XYZ file of C-alpha atoms in Angstrom:
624
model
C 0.000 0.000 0.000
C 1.224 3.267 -0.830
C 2.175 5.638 2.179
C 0.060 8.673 0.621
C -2.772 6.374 0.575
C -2.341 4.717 4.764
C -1.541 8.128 5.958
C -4.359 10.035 4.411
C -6.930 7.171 5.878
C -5.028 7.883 8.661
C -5.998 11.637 9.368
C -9.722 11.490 7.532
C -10.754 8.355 8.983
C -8.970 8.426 12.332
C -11.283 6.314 14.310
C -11.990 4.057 11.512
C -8.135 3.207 10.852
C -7.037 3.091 14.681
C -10.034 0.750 15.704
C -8.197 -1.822 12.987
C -4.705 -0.766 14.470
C -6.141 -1.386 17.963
C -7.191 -5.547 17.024
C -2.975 -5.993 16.960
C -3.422 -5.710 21.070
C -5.275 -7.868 23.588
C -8.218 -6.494 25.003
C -9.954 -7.434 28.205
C -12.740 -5.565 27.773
C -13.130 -3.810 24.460
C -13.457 -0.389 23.958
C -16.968 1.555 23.612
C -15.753 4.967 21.663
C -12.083 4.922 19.595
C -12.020 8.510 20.095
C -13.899 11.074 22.732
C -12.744 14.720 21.987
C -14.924 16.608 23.056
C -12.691 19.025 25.686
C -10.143 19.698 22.899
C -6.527 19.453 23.198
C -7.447 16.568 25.687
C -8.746 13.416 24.132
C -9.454 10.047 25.097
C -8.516 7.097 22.844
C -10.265 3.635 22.955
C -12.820 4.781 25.754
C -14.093 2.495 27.922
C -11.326 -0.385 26.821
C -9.723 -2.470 29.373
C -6.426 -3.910 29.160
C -2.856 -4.000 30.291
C 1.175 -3.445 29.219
C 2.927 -6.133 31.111
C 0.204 -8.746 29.548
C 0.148 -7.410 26.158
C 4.159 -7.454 26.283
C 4.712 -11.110 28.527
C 1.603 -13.301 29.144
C 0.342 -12.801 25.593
C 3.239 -14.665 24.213
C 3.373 -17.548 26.475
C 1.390 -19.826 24.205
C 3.585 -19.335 21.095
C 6.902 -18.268 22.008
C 7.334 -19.123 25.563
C 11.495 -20.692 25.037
C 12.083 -17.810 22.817
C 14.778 -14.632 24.124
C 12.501 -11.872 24.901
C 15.444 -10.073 26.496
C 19.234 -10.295 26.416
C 21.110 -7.739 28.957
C 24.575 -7.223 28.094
C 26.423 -5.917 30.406
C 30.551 -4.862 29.727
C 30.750 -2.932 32.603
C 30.083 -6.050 34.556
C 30.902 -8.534 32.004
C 27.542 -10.276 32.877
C 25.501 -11.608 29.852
C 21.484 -12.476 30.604
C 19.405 -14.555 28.339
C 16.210 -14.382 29.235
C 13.236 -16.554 27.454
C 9.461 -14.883 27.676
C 8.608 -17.558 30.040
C 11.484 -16.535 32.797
C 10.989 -12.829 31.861
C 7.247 -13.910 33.056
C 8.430 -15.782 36.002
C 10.450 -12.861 37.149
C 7.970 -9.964 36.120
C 5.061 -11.868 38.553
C 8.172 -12.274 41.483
C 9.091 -8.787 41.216
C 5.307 -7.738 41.104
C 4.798 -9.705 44.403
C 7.238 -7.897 45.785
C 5.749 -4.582 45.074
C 2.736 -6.025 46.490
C 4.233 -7.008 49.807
C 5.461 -3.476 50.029
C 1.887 -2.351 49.608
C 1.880 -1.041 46.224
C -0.880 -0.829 44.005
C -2.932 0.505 41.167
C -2.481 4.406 41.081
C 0.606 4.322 43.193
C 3.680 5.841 42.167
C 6.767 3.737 41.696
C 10.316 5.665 40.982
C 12.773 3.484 39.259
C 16.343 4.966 39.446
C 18.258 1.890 37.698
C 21.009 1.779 35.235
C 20.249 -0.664 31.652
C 20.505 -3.988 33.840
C 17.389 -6.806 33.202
C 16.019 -5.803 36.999
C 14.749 -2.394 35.220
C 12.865 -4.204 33.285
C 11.545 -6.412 35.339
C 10.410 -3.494 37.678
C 8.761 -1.352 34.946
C 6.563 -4.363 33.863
C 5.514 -5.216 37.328
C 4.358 -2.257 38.007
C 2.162 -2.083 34.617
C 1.115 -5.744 35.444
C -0.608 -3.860 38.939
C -1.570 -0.998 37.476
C 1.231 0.670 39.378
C 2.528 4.336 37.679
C 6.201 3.701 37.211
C 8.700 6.610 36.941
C 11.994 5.740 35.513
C 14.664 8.587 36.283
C 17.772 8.826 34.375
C 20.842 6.768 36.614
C 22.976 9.629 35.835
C 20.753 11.832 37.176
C 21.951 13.971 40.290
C 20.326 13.962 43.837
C 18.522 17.423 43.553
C 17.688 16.293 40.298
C 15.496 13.028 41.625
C 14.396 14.816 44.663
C 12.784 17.091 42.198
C 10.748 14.385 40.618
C 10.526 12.622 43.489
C 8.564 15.522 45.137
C 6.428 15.938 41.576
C 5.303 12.268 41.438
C 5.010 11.490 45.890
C 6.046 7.490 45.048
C 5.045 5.355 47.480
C 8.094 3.241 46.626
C 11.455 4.143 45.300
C 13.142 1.219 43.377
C 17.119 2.015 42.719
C 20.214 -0.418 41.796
C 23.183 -0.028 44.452
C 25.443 1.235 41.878
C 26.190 1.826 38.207
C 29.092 1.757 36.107
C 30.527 3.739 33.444
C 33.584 2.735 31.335
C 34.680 0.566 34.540
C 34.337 3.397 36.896
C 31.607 2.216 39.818
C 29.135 4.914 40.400
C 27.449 4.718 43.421
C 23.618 5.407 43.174
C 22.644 4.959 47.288
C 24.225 7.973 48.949
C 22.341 10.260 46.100
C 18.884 8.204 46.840
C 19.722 8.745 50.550
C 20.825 12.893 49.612
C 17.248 13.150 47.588
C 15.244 11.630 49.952
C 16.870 14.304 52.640
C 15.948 17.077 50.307
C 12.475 15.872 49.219
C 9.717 17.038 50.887
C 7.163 13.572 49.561
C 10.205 11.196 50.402
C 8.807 7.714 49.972
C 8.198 5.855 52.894
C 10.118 2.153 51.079
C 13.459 2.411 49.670
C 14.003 -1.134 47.762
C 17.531 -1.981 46.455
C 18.562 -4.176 44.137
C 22.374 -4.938 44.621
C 24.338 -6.404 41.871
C 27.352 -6.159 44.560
C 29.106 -3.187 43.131
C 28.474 -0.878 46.134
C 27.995 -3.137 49.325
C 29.494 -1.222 51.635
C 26.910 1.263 51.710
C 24.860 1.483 54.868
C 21.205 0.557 54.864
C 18.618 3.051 56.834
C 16.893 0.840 59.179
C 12.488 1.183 58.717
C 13.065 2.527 55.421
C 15.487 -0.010 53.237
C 14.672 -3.594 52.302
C 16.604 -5.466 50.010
C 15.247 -7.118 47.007
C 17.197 -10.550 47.204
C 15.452 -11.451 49.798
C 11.879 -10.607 49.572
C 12.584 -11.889 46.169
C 13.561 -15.493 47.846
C 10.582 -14.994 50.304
C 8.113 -14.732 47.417
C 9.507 -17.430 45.488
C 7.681 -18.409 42.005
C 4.741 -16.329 43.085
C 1.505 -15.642 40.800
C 0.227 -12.121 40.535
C -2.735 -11.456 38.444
C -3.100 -8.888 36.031
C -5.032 -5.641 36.957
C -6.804 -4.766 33.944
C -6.707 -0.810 33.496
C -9.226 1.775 31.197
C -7.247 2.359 28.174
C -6.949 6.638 29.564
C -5.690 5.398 33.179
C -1.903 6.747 32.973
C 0.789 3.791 32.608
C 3.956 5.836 33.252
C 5.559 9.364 33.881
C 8.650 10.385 32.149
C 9.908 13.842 33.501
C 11.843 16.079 30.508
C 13.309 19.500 30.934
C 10.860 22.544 30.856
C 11.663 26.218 30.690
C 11.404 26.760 34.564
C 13.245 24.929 36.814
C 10.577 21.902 37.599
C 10.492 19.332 35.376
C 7.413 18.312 33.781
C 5.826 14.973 33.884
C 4.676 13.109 30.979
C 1.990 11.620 31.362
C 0.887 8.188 28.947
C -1.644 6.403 28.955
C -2.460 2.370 28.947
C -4.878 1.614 25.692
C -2.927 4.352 23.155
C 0.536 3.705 23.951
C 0.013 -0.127 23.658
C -1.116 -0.019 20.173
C 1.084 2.667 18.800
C 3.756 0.202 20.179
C 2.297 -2.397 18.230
C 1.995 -0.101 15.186
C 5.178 1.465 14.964
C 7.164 -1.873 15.337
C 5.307 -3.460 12.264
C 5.500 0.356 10.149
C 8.234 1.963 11.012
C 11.067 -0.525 12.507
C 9.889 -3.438 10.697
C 10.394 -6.299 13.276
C 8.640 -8.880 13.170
C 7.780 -11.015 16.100
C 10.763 -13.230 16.267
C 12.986 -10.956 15.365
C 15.532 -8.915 17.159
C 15.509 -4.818 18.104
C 18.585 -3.446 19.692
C 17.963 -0.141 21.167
C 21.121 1.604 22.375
C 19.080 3.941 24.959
C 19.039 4.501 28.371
C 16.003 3.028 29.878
C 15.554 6.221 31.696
C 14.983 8.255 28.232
C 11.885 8.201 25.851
C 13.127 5.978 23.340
C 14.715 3.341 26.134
C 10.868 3.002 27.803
C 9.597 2.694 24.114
C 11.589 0.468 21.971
C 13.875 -1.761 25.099
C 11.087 -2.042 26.734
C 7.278 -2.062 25.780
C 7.632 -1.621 21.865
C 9.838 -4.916 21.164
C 7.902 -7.117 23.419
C 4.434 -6.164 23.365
C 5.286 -7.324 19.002
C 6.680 -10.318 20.622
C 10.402 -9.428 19.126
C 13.686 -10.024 21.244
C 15.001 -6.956 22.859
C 19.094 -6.472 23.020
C 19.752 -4.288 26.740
C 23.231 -3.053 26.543
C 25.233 -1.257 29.762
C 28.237 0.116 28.241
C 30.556 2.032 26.163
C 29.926 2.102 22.347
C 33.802 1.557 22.800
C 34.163 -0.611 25.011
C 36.087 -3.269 24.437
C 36.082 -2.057 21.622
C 34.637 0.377 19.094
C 33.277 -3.081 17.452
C 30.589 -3.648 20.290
C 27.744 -3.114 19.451
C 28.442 -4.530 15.629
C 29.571 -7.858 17.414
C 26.256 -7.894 19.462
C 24.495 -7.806 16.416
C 26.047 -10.357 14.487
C 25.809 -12.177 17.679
C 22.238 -12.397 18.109
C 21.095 -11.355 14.757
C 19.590 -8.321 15.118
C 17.841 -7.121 12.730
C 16.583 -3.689 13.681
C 18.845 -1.406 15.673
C 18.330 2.019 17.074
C 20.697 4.420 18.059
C 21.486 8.268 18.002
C 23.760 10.495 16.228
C 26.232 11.247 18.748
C 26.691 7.883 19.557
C 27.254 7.560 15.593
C 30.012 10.269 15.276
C 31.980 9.009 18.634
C 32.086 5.605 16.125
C 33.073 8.013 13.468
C 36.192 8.756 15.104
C 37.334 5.175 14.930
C 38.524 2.732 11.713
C 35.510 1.547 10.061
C 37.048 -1.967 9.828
C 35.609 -2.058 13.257
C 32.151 -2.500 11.962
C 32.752 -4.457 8.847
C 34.912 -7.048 10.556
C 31.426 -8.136 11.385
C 28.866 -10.418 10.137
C 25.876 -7.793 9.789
C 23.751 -9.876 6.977
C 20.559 -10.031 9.393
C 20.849 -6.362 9.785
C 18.482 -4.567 7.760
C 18.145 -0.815 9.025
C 19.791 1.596 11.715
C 17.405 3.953 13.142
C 18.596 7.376 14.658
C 16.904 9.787 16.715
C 17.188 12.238 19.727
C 18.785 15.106 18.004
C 19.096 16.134 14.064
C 21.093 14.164 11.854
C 23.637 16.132 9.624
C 24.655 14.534 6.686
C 28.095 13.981 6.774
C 27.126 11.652 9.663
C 24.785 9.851 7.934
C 26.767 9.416 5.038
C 29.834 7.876 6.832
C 27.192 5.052 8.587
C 25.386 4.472 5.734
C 29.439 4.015 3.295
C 29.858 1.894 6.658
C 27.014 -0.215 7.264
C 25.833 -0.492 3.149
C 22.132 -0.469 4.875
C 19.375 1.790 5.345
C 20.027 4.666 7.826
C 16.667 5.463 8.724
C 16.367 9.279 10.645
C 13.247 9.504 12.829
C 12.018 12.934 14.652
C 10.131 12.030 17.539
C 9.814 13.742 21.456
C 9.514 12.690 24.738
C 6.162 14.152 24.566
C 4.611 11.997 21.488
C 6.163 8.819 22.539
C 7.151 7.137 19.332
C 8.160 8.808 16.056
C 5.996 11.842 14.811
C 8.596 12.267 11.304
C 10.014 8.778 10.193
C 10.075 6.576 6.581
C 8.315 3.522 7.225
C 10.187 0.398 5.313
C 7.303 -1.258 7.203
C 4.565 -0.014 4.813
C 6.061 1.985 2.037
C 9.741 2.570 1.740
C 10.718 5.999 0.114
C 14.257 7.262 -0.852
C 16.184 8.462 1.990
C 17.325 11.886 2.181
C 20.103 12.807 4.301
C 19.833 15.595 6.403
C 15.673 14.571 6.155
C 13.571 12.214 9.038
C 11.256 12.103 6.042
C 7.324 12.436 6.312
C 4.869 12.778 8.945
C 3.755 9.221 10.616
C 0.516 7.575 10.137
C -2.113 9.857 12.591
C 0.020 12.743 12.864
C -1.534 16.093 11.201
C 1.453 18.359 11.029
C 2.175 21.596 9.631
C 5.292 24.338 8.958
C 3.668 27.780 10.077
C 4.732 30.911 9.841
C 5.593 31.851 14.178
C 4.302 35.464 13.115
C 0.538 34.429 11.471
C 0.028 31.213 11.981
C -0.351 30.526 7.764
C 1.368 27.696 6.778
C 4.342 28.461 4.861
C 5.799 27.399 1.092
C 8.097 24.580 0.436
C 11.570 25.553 1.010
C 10.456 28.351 3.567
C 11.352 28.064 7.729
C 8.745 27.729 9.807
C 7.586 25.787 13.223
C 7.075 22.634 12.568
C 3.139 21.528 14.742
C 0.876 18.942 15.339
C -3.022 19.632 14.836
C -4.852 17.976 17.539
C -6.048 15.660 18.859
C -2.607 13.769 18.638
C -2.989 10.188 17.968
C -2.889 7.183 20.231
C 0.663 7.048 22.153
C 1.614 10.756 22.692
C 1.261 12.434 26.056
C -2.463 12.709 27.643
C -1.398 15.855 29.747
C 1.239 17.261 32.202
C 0.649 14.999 35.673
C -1.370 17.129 38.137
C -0.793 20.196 35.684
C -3.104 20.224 33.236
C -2.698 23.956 32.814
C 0.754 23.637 32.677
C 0.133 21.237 29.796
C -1.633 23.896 27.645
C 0.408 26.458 28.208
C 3.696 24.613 27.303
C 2.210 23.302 24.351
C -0.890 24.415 22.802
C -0.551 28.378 23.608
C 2.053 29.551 20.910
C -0.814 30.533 18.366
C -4.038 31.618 17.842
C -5.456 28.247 16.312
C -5.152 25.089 19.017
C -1.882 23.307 17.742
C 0.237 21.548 19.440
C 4.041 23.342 19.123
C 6.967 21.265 18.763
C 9.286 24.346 19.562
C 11.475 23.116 16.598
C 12.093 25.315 13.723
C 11.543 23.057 10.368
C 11.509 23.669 6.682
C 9.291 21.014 3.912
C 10.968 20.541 0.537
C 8.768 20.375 -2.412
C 8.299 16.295 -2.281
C 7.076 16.337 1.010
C 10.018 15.651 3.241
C 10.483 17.276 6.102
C 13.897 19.276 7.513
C 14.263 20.082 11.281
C 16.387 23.159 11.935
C 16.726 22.726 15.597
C 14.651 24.379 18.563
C 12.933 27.418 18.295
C 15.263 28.917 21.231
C 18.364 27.867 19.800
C 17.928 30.382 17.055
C 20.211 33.293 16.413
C 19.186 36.833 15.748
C 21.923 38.597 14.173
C 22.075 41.437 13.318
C 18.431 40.887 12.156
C 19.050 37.538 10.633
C 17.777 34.716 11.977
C 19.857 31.900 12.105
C 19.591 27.988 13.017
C 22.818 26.822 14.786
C 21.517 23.539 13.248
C 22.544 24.878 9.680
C 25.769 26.488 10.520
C 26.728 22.759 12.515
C 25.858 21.285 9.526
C 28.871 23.454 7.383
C 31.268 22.768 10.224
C 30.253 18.921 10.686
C 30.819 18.730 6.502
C 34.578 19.145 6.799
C 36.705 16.265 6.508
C 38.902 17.117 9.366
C 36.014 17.951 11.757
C 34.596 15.143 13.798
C 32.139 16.677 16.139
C 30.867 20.656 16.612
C 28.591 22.580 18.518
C 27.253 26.189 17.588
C 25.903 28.490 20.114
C 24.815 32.551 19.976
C 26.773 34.475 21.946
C 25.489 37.957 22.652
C 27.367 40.827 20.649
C 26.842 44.485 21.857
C 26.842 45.572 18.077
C 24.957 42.565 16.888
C 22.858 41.466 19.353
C 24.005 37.588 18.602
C 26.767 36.212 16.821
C 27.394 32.437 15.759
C 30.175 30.750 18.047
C 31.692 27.254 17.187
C 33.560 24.636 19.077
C 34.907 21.843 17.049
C 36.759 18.815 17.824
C 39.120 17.682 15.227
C 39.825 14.081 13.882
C 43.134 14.710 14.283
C 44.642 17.741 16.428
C 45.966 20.156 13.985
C 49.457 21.312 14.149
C 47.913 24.919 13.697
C 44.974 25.768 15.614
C 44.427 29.477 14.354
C 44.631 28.727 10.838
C 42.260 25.551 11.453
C 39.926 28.144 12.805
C 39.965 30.495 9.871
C 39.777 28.052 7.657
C 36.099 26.734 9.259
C 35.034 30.459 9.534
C 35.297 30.826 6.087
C 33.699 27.724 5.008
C 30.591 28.832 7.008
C 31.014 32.313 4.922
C 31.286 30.395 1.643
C 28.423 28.399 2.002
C 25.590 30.514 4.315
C 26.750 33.952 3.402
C 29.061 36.476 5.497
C 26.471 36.921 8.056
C 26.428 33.940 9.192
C 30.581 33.497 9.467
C 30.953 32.749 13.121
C 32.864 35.586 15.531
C 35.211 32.540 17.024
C 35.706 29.320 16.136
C 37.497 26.951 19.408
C 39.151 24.181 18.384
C 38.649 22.138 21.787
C 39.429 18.002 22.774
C 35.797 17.309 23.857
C 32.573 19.009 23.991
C 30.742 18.645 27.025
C 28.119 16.472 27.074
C 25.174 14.981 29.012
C 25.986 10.886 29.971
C 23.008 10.241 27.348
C 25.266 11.478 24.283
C 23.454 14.835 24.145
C 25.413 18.611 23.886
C 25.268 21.131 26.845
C 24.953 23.933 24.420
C 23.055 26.096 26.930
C 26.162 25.353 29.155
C 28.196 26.661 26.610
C 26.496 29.491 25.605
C 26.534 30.896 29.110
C 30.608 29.887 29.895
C 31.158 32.319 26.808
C 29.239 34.843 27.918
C 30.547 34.346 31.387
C 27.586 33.085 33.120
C 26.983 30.738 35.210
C 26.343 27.034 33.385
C 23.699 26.110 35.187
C 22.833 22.603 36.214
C 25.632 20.312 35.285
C 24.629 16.854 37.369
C 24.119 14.872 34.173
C 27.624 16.108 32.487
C 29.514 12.864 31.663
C 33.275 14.347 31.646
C 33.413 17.258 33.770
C 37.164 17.222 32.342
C 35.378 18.736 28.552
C 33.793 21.647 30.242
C 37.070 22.784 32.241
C 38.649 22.361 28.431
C 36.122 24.931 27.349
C 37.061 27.551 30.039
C 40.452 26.896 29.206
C 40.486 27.960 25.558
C 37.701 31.070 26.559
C 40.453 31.770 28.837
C 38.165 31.804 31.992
């Protein structure tokens, strides 16, 4: 079928097609009304519907694929490999699930998960969707105030957290910052459960509030928990993202949606088959690690590939040894973790076996081209971008080889998915704008099944972070975008990351994308700096492939190929040739860390930075 022909069903006949899309899921009760919107932006999909994650993703397999791998969790920080079959990841879903029970959690209570990419995660997130629990998986890298923050936003009745992670060998002890948040938050829960893997055991217990999960584990032995079936609109799971004041804001997604635009998107988009193997390089704690580790690949009865680790560790050949390994045939990763790969031989992946492998997915920032060139001479596959949010859940901009596999464009994340109405607009009128023209890229409500039902406990705060930007009720993606004349869509970068100078507006995206393009560049990062004259001006930091022997002249020569190809007024003020660029421990840039260093403020929250070493490199050649 032809995508023009499945996506335009899927916008004029939106209850019609997701009623069909909603028979790939089990119901226990089906639904009464496909869609109730009738309190727009809020809607309600599959009203009335009863059913559940953790049985849609585990106990609905058990009569056809019990002694298959659901999940594999490869550890090389521990050197611990775990093969796990969908009748032991049932066996140990119901055991961990009777543990939340004996610490008196139930349906509606909040669960916070603070757990690096080890198979316990997984086991916790689907036992608490199994009792209708509302998990809340925070980032492992994430700081004390940072959890006590979202701690305080969800009031968990239980906090679940590993004893320790580990990064590139280096133990990183998670209990004294669950012990510092629960000191700071004012809704501390009243159950601290740890799961020790043994890499932190010297840390003290706090008597009343700590149990360990060994041995309530043993005490419940190969207990049977039944499933609570949930309305399809009860929420499932928060998933906190930055906002523009200092509280984070809590995603909220529901039950019914989510589970079939799991089951959509992993037979459209991804293309897996049940049987077949995803490997998703996320963090369980992000967007894409809750969708496609966790819920997408199992609830379409596929084998999911966990990885804790370095992309280059023990060597840059990893991940391309995991997937000869286990066949993958779907993987999903980002661009960063792309160009750190970019910096080693390439023999490194084609030393491999990669036959089964039929397409790399990337997402979580824009892809430039030069990037997805190298991967794509690399791999000789499909390199599939996909332009997706924490807020929609699953990927709003995508190809789907699934359905109807058009051309790739580099630089593109290609067309709006199946149920997603989106527009460019003009910020200014609203209008949407010509092919080729910049605009904000929106979605016109109600979003489909899968994206976020509201803010939790905000629902005001949900409007007016997303649906107050224009006169007509669209949702705003805060991304700057531009739509070529076939249809394909662009993404210039966030709507706040633009640069106003002197009067010209300019995406740091597009000047990135000059600097990225040179052969001797292998990673950069534009921010604005303010100019007294100018009001902005572009600033670039660049790390090189190889350090060269003259740093000024490197730096002229990058100025001027961003004056060659975008015009004069976009040639950056100062270009830093730097070692690293300072980074989040999920891959992403602290550009708003590096905009204020050069403009000598302060940098703001820095508890996720992976290498505090890049940023003191930064003040360094800033001379600070």
């Amino acid at each position: 079928m032809r995508y023009e022909d499945i996506y335009r069903r899927s916008i004029e006949q939106p209850e019609e097609f997701w009623a069909e899309a909603a028979q790939a899921i089990y119901w226990h009760k089906p639904p009464q009304q496909i869609l109730q919107y009738d309190n727009p932006p809020f809607r309600r999909w599959f009203v009335g519907g009863e059913t559940n994650l953790c049985y849609n993703a585990v106990d609905r397999h058990l009569a056809q694929r019990a002694d298959q791998l659901a999940l594999v969790a490869v550890s090389t920080e521990t050197g611990v490999t775990r093969e796990i079959t969908y009748a032991e990841l049932y066996r140990e879903v119901n055991a961990f699930a009777a543990v939340l029970k004996a610490l008196d959690v139930g349906r509606g209570d909040r669960v916070v998960i603070y757990m690096p990419n080890m198979a316990e995660a997984v086991f916790a997130m689907l036992a608490c969707a199994r009792i209708g629990a509302i998990h809340s998986v925070v980032f492992g890298g994430f700081a004390a105030h940072n959890l006590a923050l979202r701690i305080d936003d969800a009031q968990p009745k239980l906090l679940i957290a590993a004893d320790a992670g580990s990064r590139g060998g280096k133990v990183i002890p998670y209990k004294p910052m669950v012990d510092a948040a629960c000191a700071e938050a004012r809704h501390a829960p009243p159950k601290v459960l740890i799961v020790s893997r043994g890499l932190d055991a010297a840390q003290p217990r706090v008597a009343g509030r700590d149990v360990d999960y060994a041995k309530l584990r043993a005490a419940v032995g190969e207990a049977e928990v039944p499933i609570e079936w949930l309305e399809s609109n009860e929420p499932s799971y928060l998933l906190y993202t930055s906002g523009t004041t200092g509280k984070p804001k809590g995603v909220q997604r529901d039950v019914g949606g989510y589970a079939v635009a799991m089951a959509q998107s992993m037979r459209t988009v991804f293309d897996c088959a049940p049987g077949q193997v995803m490997f998703s390089t996320s963090d369980v704690g992000w967007a894409v690690g809750h969708s496609y580790n966790v819920y997408g690949p199992l609830i379409g009865g596929c084998t999911s590939l966990l990885y804790e680790g370095l992309p280059t560790n023990p060597d840059p050949g990893i991940w391309w040894a995991l997937c000869e390994q286990y066949g993958v045939r779907t993987m999903f990763s980002s661009p960063t973790a792309i160009r750190v790969l970019k910096k080693h031989d390439v023999d490194f992946i084609r030393r491999h076996d990669l036959s089964q492998l039929k397409y790399l997915f990337l997402a979580g920032e824009p892809l430039d081209e030069p990037t997805a060139t190298w991967i794509n001479g690399a791999l000789g596959k499909p390199v599939i971008d996909n332009y997706w949010q924490t807020e929609t859940g699953w990927p709003a901009l995508t190809l789907l080889p699934g359905v109807d596999m058009k051309p790739v464009k580099f630089g593109s994340p290609g067309f709006p998915n199946l149920g997603y109405r989106m527009k460019v607009i003009d910020e200014q009128s609203g209008a949407e704008v010509a092919p080729g023209q910049k605009g904000v890229l929106v979605i016109q409500p109600p979003l489909p099944p899968g994206c976020m039902s509201t803010v939790w406990n905000d629902d005001a705060r949900f409007l007016q972070s997303y649906f107050s930007h224009f006169k007509e009720l669209l949702y705003s993606s805060l991304d700057w975008a531009i739509r070529d004349e076939e249809g394909y869509t662009f993404i210039l970068g966030r709507t706040d990351d633009v640069i106003n100078v002197a009067g010209h507006r300019l995406g740091t995206r597009e000047i990135e994308e000059v600097i990225a393009g040179h052969p001797c560049v292998a990673e950069a990062a534009v921010i604005g700096m303010h100019d007294e004259l100018k009001g902005q001006v572009p600033v670039v930091f660049a790390t090189m492939k190889v350090a060269p022997q003259d740093a000024a002249g490197a730096a002229r020569e990058l100025q001027q190929c961003v004056a060659d190809q975008l015009g004069a007024v976009a040639r950056p003020a100062h270009v830093y040739i730097v070692n690293a660029l300072p980074k989040t421990r999920s891959g992403k840039l602290l550009r708003r860390s590096l905009q204020a260093l050069a403009e000598q403020r302060d940098p703001g929250d820095l508890s996720t930075l992976d290498d505090p070493g890049a940023l003191d490199e930064i003040r360094r050649v800033l001379g600070r």
